[in-house]
Coordinates of C-alpha atoms in Angstrom, one line a residue:
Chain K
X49 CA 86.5 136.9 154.0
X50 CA 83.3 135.1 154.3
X51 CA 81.2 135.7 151.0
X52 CA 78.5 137.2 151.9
X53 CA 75.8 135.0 150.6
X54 CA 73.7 137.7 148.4
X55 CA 72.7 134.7 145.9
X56 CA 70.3 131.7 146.4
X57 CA 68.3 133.0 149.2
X58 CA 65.3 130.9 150.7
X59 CA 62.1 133.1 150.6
X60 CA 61.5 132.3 154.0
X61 CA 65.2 132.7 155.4
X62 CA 66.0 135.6 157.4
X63 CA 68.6 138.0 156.3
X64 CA 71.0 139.8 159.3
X65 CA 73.2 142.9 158.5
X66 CA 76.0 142.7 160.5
X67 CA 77.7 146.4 160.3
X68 CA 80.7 146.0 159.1
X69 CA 83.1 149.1 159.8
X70 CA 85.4 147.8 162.2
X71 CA 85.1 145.3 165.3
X72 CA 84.4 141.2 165.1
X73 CA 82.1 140.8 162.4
X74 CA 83.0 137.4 161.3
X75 CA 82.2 135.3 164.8
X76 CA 78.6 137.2 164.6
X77 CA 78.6 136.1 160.7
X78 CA 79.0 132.4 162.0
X79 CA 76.6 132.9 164.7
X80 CA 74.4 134.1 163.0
X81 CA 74.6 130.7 159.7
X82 CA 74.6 128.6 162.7
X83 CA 71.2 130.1 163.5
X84 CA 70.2 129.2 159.9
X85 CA 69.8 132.3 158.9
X86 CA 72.1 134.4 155.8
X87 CA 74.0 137.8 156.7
X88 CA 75.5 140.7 154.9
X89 CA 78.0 143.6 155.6
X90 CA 76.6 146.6 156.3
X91 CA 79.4 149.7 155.0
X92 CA 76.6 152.1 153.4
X93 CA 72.8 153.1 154.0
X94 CA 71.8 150.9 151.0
X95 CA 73.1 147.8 152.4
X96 CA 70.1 148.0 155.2
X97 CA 68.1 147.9 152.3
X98 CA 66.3 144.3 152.1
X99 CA 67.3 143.4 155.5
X100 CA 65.4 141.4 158.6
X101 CA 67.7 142.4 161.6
X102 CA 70.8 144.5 162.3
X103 CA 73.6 143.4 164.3
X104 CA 76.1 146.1 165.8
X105 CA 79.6 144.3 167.1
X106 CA 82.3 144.6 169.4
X107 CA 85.2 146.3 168.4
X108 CA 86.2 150.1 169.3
X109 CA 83.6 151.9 169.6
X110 CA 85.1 155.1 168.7
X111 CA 86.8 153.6 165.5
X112 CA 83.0 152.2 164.7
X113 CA 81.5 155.7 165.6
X114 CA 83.7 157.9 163.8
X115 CA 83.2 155.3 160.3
X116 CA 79.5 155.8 160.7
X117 CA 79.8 159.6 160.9
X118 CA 81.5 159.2 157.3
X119 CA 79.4 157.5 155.8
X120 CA 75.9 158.7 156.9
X121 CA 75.4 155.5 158.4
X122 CA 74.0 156.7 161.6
X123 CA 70.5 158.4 160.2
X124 CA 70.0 155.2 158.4
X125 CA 70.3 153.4 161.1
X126 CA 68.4 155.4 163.3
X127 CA 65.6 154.7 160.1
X128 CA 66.1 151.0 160.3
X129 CA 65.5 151.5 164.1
X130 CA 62.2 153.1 163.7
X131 CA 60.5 150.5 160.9
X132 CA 60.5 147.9 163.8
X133 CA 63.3 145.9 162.4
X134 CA 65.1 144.3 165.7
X135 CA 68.6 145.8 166.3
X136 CA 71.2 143.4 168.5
X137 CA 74.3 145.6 169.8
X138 CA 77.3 143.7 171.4
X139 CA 79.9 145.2 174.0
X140 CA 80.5 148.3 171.3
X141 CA 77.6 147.9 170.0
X142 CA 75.8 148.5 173.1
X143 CA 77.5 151.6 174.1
X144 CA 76.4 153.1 170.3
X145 CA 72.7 152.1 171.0
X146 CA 72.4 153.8 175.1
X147 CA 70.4 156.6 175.3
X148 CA 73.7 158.4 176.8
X149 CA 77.5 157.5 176.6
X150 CA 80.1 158.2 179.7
X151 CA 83.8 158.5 179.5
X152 CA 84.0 158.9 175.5
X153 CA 82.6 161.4 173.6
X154 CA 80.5 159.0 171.0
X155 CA 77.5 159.5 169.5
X156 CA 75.3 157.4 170.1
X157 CA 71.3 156.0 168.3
X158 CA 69.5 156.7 171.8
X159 CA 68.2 152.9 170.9
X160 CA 67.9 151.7 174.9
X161 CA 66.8 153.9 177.7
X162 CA 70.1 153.4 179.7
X163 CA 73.7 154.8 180.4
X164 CA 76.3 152.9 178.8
X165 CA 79.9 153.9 180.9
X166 CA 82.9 153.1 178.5
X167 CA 85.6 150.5 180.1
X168 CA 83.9 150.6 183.2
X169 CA 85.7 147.6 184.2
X170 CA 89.1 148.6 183.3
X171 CA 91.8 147.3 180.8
X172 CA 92.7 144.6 179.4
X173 CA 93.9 142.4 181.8
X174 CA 90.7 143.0 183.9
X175 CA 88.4 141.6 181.2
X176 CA 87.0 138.3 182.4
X177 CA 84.3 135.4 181.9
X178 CA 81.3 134.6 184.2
X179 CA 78.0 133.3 183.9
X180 CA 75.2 135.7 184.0
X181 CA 72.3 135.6 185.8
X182 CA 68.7 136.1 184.1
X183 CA 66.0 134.0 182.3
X184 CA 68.5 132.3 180.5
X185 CA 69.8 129.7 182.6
X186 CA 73.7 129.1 182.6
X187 CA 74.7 131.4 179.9
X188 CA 78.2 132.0 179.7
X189 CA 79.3 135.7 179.5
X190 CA 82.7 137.2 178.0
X191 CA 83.8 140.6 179.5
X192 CA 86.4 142.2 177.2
X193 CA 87.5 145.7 178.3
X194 CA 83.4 146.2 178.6
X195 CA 81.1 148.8 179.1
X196 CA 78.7 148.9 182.3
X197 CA 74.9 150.1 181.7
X198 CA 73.3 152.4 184.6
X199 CA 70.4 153.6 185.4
X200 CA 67.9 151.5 182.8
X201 CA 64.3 153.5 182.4
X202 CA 61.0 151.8 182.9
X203 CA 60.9 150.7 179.6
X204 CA 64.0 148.6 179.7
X205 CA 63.5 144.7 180.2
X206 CA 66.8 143.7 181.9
X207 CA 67.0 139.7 181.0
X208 CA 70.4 139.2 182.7
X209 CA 72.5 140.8 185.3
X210 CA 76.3 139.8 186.6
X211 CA 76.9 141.2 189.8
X212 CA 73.6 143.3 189.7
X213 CA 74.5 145.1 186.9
X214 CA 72.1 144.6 183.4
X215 CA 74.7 142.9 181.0
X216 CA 71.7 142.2 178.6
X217 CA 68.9 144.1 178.1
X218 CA 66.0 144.7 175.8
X219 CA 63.2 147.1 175.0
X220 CA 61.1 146.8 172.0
X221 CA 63.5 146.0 169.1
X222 CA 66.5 146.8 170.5
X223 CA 68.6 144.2 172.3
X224 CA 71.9 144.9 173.5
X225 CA 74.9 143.0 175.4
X226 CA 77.7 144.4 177.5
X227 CA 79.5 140.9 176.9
X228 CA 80.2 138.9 173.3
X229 CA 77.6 135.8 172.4
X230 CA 79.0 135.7 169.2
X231 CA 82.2 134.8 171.3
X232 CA 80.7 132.3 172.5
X233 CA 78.6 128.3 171.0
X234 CA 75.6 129.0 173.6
X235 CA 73.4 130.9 170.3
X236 CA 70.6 132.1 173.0
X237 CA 71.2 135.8 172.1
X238 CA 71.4 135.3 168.6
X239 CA 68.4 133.3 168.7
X240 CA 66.5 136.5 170.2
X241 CA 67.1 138.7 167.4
X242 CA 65.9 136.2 165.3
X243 CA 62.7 135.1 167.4
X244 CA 62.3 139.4 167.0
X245 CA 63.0 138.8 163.4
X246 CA 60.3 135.9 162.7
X247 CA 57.8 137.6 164.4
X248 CA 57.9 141.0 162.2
X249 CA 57.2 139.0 159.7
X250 CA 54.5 137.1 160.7
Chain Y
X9 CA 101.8 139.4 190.2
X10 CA 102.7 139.5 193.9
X11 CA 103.9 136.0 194.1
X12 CA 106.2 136.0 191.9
X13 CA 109.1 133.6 192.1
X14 CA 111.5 135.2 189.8
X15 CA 112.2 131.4 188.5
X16 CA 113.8 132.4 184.7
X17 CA 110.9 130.8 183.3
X18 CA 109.5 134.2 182.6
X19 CA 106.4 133.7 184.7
X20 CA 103.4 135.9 185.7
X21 CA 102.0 134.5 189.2
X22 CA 98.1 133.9 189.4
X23 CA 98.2 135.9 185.9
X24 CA 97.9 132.2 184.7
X25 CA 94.0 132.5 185.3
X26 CA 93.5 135.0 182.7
X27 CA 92.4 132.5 180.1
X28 CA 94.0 132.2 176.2
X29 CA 89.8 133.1 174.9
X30 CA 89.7 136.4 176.2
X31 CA 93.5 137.6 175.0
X32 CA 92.0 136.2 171.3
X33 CA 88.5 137.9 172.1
X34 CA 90.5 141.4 172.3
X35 CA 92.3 140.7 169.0
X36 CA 89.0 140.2 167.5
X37 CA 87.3 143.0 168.5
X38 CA 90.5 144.9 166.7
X39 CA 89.5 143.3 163.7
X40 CA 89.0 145.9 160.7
X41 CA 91.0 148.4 162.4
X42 CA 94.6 150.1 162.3
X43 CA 96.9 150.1 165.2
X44 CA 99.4 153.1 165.4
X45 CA 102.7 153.3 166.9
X46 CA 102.7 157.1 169.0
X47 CA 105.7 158.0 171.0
X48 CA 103.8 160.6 173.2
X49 CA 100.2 161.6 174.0
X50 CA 99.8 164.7 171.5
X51 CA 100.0 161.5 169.2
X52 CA 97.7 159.1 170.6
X53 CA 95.0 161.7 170.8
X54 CA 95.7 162.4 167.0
X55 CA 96.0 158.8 166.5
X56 CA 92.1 158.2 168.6
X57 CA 90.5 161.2 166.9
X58 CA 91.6 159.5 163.5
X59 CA 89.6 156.0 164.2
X60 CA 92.5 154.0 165.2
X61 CA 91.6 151.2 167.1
X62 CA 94.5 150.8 169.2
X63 CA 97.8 152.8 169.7
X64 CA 101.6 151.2 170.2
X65 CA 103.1 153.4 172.8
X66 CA 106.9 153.1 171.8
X67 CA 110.2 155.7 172.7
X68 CA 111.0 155.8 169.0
X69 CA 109.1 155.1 165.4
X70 CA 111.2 151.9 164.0
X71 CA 112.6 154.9 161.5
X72 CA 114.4 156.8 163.7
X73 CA 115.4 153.3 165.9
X74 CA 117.1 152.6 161.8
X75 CA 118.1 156.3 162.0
X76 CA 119.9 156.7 165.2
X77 CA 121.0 153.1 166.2
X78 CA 121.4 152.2 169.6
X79 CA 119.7 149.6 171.7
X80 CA 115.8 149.9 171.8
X81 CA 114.4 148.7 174.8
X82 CA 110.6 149.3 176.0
X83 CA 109.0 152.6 176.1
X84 CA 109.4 154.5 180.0
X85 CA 106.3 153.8 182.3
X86 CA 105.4 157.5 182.6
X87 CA 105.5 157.7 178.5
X88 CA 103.2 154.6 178.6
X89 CA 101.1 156.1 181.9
X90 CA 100.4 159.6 180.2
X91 CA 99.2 157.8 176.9
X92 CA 96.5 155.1 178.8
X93 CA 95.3 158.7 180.8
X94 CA 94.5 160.6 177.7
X95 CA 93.0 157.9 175.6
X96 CA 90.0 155.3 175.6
X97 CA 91.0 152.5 172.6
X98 CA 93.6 150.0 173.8
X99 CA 96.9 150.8 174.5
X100 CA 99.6 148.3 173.3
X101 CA 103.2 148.6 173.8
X102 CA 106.7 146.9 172.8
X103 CA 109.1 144.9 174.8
X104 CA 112.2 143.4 173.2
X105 CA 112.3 139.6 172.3
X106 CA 113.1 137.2 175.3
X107 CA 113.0 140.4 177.6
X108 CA 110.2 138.6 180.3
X109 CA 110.6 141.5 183.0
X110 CA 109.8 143.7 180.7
X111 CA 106.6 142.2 179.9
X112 CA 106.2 141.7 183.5
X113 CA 106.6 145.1 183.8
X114 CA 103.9 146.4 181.3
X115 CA 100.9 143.3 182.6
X116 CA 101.6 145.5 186.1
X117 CA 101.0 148.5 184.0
X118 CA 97.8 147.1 182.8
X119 CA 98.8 147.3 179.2
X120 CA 96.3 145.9 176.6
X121 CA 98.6 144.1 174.6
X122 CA 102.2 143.2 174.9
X123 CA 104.1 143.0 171.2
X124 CA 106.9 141.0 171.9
X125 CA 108.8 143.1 168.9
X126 CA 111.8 142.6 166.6
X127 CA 111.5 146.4 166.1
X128 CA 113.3 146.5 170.0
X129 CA 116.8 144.8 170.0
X130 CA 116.8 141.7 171.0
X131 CA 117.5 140.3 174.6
X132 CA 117.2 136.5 174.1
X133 CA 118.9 135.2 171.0
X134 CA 117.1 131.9 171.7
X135 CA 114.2 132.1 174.0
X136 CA 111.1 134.1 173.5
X137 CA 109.0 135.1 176.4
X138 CA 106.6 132.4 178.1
X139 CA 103.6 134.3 176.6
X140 CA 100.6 131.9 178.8
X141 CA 101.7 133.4 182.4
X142 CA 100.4 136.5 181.6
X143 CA 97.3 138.6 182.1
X144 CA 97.8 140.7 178.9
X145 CA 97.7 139.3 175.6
X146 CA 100.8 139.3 173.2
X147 CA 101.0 140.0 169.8
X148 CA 104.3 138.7 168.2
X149 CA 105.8 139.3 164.4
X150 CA 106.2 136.3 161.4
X151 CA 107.9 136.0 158.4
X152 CA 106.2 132.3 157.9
X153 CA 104.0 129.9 158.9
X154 CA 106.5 127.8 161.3
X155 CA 106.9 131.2 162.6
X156 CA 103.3 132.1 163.2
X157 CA 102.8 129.1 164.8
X158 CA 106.0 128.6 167.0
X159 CA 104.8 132.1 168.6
X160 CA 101.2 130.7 169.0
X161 CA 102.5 127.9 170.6
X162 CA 104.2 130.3 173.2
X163 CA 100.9 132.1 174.0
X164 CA 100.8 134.5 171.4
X165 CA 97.2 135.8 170.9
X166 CA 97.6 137.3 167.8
X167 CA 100.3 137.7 164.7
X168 CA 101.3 140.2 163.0
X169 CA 103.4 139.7 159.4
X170 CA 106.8 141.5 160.1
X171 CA 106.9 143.6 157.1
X172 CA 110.3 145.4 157.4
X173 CA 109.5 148.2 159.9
X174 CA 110.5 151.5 159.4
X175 CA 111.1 151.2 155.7
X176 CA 108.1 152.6 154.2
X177 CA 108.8 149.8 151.7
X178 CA 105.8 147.6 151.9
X179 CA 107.2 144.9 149.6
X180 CA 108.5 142.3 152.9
X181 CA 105.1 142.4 154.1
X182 CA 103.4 141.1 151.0
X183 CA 106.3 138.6 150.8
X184 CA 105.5 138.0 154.1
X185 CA 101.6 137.8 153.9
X186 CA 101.9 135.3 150.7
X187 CA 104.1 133.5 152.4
X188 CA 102.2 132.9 155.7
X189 CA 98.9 131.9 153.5
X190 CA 100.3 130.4 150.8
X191 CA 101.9 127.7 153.4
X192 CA 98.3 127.5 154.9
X193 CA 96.8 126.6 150.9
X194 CA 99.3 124.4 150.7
X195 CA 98.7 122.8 153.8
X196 CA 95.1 121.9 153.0
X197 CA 96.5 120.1 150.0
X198 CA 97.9 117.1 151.9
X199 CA 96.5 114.0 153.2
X200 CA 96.3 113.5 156.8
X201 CA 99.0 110.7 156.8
X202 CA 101.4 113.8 155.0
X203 CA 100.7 116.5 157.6
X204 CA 103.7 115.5 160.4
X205 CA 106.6 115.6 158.0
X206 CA 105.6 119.4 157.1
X207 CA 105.0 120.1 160.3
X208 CA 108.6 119.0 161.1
X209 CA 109.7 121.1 157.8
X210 CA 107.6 123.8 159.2
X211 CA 109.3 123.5 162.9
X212 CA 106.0 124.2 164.4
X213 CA 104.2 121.5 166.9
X214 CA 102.1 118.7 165.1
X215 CA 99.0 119.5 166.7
X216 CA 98.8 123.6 165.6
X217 CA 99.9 122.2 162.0
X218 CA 97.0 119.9 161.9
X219 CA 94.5 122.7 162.7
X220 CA 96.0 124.7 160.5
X221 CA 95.4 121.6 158.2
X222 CA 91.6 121.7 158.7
X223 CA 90.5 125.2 158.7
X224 CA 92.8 126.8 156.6
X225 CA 93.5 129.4 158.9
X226 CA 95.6 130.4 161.7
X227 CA 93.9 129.8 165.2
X228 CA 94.5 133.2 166.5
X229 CA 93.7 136.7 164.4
X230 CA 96.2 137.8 161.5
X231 CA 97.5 141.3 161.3
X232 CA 100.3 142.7 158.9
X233 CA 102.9 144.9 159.8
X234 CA 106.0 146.5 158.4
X235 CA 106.2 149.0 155.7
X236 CA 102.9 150.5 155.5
X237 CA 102.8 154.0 154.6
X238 CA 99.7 154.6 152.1
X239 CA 96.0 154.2 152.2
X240 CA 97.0 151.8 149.5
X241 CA 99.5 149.8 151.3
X242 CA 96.8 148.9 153.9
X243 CA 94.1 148.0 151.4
X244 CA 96.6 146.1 149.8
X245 CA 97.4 144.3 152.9
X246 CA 93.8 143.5 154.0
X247 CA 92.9 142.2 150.1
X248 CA 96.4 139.3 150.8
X249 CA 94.6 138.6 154.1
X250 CA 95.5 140.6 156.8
X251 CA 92.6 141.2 159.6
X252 CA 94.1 144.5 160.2
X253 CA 97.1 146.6 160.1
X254 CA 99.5 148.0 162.3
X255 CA 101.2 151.5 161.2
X256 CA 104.3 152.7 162.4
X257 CA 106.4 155.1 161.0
X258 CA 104.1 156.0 158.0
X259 CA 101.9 157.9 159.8
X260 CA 103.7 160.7 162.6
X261 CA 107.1 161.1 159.5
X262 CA 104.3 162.1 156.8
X263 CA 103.8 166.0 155.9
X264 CA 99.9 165.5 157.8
X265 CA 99.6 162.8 160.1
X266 CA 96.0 162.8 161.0
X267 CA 94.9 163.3 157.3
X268 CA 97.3 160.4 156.5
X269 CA 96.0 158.4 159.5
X270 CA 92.1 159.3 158.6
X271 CA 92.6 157.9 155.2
X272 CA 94.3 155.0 156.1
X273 CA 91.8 153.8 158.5
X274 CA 89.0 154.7 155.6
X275 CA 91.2 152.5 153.2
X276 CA 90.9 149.7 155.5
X277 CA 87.5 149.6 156.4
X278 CA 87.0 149.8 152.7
X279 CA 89.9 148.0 151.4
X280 CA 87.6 146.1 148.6
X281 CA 85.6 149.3 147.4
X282 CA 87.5 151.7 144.7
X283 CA 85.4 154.9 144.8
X284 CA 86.3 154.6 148.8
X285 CA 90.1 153.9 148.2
X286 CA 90.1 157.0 145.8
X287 CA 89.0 159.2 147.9
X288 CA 91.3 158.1 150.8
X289 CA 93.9 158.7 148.4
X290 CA 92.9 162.4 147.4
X291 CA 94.7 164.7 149.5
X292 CA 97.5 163.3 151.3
X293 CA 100.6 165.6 152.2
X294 CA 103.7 164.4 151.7
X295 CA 104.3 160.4 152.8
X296 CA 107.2 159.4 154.5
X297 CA 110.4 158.7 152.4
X298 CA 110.7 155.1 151.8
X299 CA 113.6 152.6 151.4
X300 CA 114.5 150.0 148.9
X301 CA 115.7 146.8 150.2
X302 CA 118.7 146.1 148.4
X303 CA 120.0 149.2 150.1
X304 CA 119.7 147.6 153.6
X305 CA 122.1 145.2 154.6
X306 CA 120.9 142.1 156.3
X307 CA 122.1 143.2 159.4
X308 CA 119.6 146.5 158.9
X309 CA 116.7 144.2 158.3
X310 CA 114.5 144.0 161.9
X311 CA 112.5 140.8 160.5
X312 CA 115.5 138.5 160.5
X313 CA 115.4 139.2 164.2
X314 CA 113.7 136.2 166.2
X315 CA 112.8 132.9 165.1

């Protein structure tokens, strides 16, 4: 386990929760220090206290779900949502911040004005890599037994697609990613939530 | 899988496309979580509504394999078909050691993740499966470092520690887990010039041992197995290491499997927070009976099988 890095902060460095129930926290942890910027696990409501931006992984998202439920993270993050702190959800992560969840009965934050369709794609063995298309030119995109998001509302920026379908998408704080960055060196994403970050502060 | 040859060599077809980063992106996103063996879907249900991040669809619990003796082979296709209908988290399932068609025959089935197991009797006493061919990642059991990374070398996409399955007995999966990092410690110890002749000690290829060497870690994620029956026996696992655990046994033979299976999850999210573990402790029925090791011959013992 990574420490955590509570001591010794810069005044000026930016501090990213990563939420730490279950799922890949540790490649967004590096992501994240490669961006320059310290992290923490998030396990409880007072963890978000003191914090610049929120990161919600991969992993199951009904394990994730269910460990939120029990420990009352989901009103605190809904909180955390609303003070204008930027919120970056990957694959999982994504599907907990739609406005609506097919195919698994999770609750979602209702973050992102879309419709987030669990293993759209299929199993295992139909997860695959691509490069997306969008603003960001040649970014490599991991698929891993990901969700598809539908029907984005008005006020949904969609800033890459594979295949047509949004696989990154913004709209005000939120960002969210139907594949894994933190999978991956490019640092683009990442960068985002901190550009999001610097500019709250400012 | 429509081409293939049928060559011996264990071989998948144009699976060989599936690349080695996304079978070790899946075993990250199970990071933090607990993978439980089910033999039907009534379980798998309990096991999803529990937080389990993955389930191991199997035809017996490695108790009742110890119980009732036989050979255990893979789980039937229509087991492993009702099980990916009625649930959303991955579905893994075994085949036995060496036993390639049997993996071939789960990748068709679209399975999640193959565990090439020592649970299953064994079907190659010298040859483990080809793991690279295939579209599914495999997970695959160690007792040690030459172990971990002889499998790795294979293909495997993650490891598990062996544990001693179906004991309840969690004391071969510490062994096992202090084992596996203490070589790693050790490792980082030596100069560069001293690396080759552990790596021949170890029996594991130069080039694994070297990065091994340099990052301290293994280059695929590190799960334990084997013996865990308590909330506590899962924290206990995570704090020596382990990424996440697999539960067999433990949880369907205890008095309330999905109170047993809720805590255990809660234990090892929170492995490293004591209020947490006591209260994942409070109000457990009756665990699964457990089995001391000098009682089991070495024949008994499922972790001397592959190596």
């Amino acid at each position: 386990m990574v420490a955590a890095g509570r001591h010794s902060r810069p005044a000026a460095e930016l501090r990213v929760g990563i939420v730490s129930v279950q799922g890949a926290v540790q490649p967004h942890a590096a992501a994240i220090a490669r961006a320059g910027a310290a992290w923490a696990q998030v396990r409880h409501p007072e963890d978000l206290d003191d914090l610049d931006a929120l990161i919600l992984p991969g992993g199951e998202s009904t394990t994730i779900s269910k460990g939120l439920e029990r420990v009352g993270l989901y009103e605190a993050l809904e909180a955390f949502a609303r003070s204008g702190r930027p919120v970056l959800g990957t694959c999982a992560g994504a599907i907990l911040m739609a406005r609506e969840v097919e195919g698994v009965p999770v609750r979602s934050l209702g973050l992102i004005d879309v419709t987030a369709v669990r293993n759209a794609y299929g199993t295992q063995v139909d997860s695959f890599a691509t490069v997306a298309q969008g603003e960001l030119e040649g970014l490599r995109a991991i698929f891993i037994r990901a969700p598809r998001l539908k029907r984005p509302g008005p006020d949904v920026e969609v800033l890459a697609r594979v295949d047509g379908w949004p696989v990154f998408v913004r709209q005000e704080n939120a960002l969210a990613t139907t594949f894994h960055p933190e999978l991956t060196p490019d640092g683009r994403v990442h960068a985002a939530l901190l550009e999001l970050a610097k500019k709250r502060q400012q | 899988m429509s081409d293939q040859t049928g060559n011996g060599n264990g071989g998948a077809g144009d699976a060989t496309a599936k690349s080695f980063e996304l079978k070790v992106g899946l075993a990250e996103m199970l990071k933090g979580g607990v993978i439980m063996d089910v033999v039907n879907p009534d379980q798998a249900k309990i096991a999803e509504d529990s937080g389990a991040c993955a389930v191991m669809a199997l035809e017996r619990v490695p108790s009742d394999i110890r119980r009732d003796g036989g050979v255990a082979r893979m789980c039937q296709v229509e087991i492993i078909e009702s099980i990916q209908r009625t649930v959303s988290i991955p579905v893994m399932a075994k085949v036995r050691i060496g036993h390639y068609l049997e993996a071939q025959v789960l990748d068709a089935l679209g399975v999640d993740f193959i565990d090439e197991s020592e649970v299953l009797t064994p079907a190659d006493e010298e040859h483990h499966v080809d793991k690279f061919p295939f579209r599914s990642p495999f997970v695959c059991g160690a007792r040690d470092l030459g172990e971990a990374l002889r499998r790795i070398s294979e293909g495997a996409a993650m490891i598990r520690t062996k544990g001693e399955a179906g004991s309840g007995n969690i004391v071969e999966a510490v062994r096992h887990l202090r084992t596996v990092f203490g070589q790693m410690r050790s490792l980082q110890a030596l100069l560069p010039e001293e690396v080759p002749a552990r790596a021949k000690e170890l029996r594991a290829p130069l080039d694994l041992v070297q990065r091994v060497a340099e990052t301290g870690k293994l280059p695929v994620p590190n799960f334990a197995a084997g013996g865990i029956a308590t909330p506590a026996d899962a924290a206990l696992c995570r704090s020596l290491g382990a990424e996440a655990v697999f539960v067999g046994s433990g949880i369907f033979k205890s008095g309330d499997p999905a109170v047993l299976a809720r805590a255990i999850v809660r234990a090892t999210t929170h492995w490293d927070e004591p209020e947490e573990l006591v209260a994942a402790c409070r109000g457990l029925g009756k665990p699964m009976e457990g089995i001391e090791m000098e009682t089991l011959a070495e024949s008994q013992r499922l972790a001397n099988r592959g190596w």
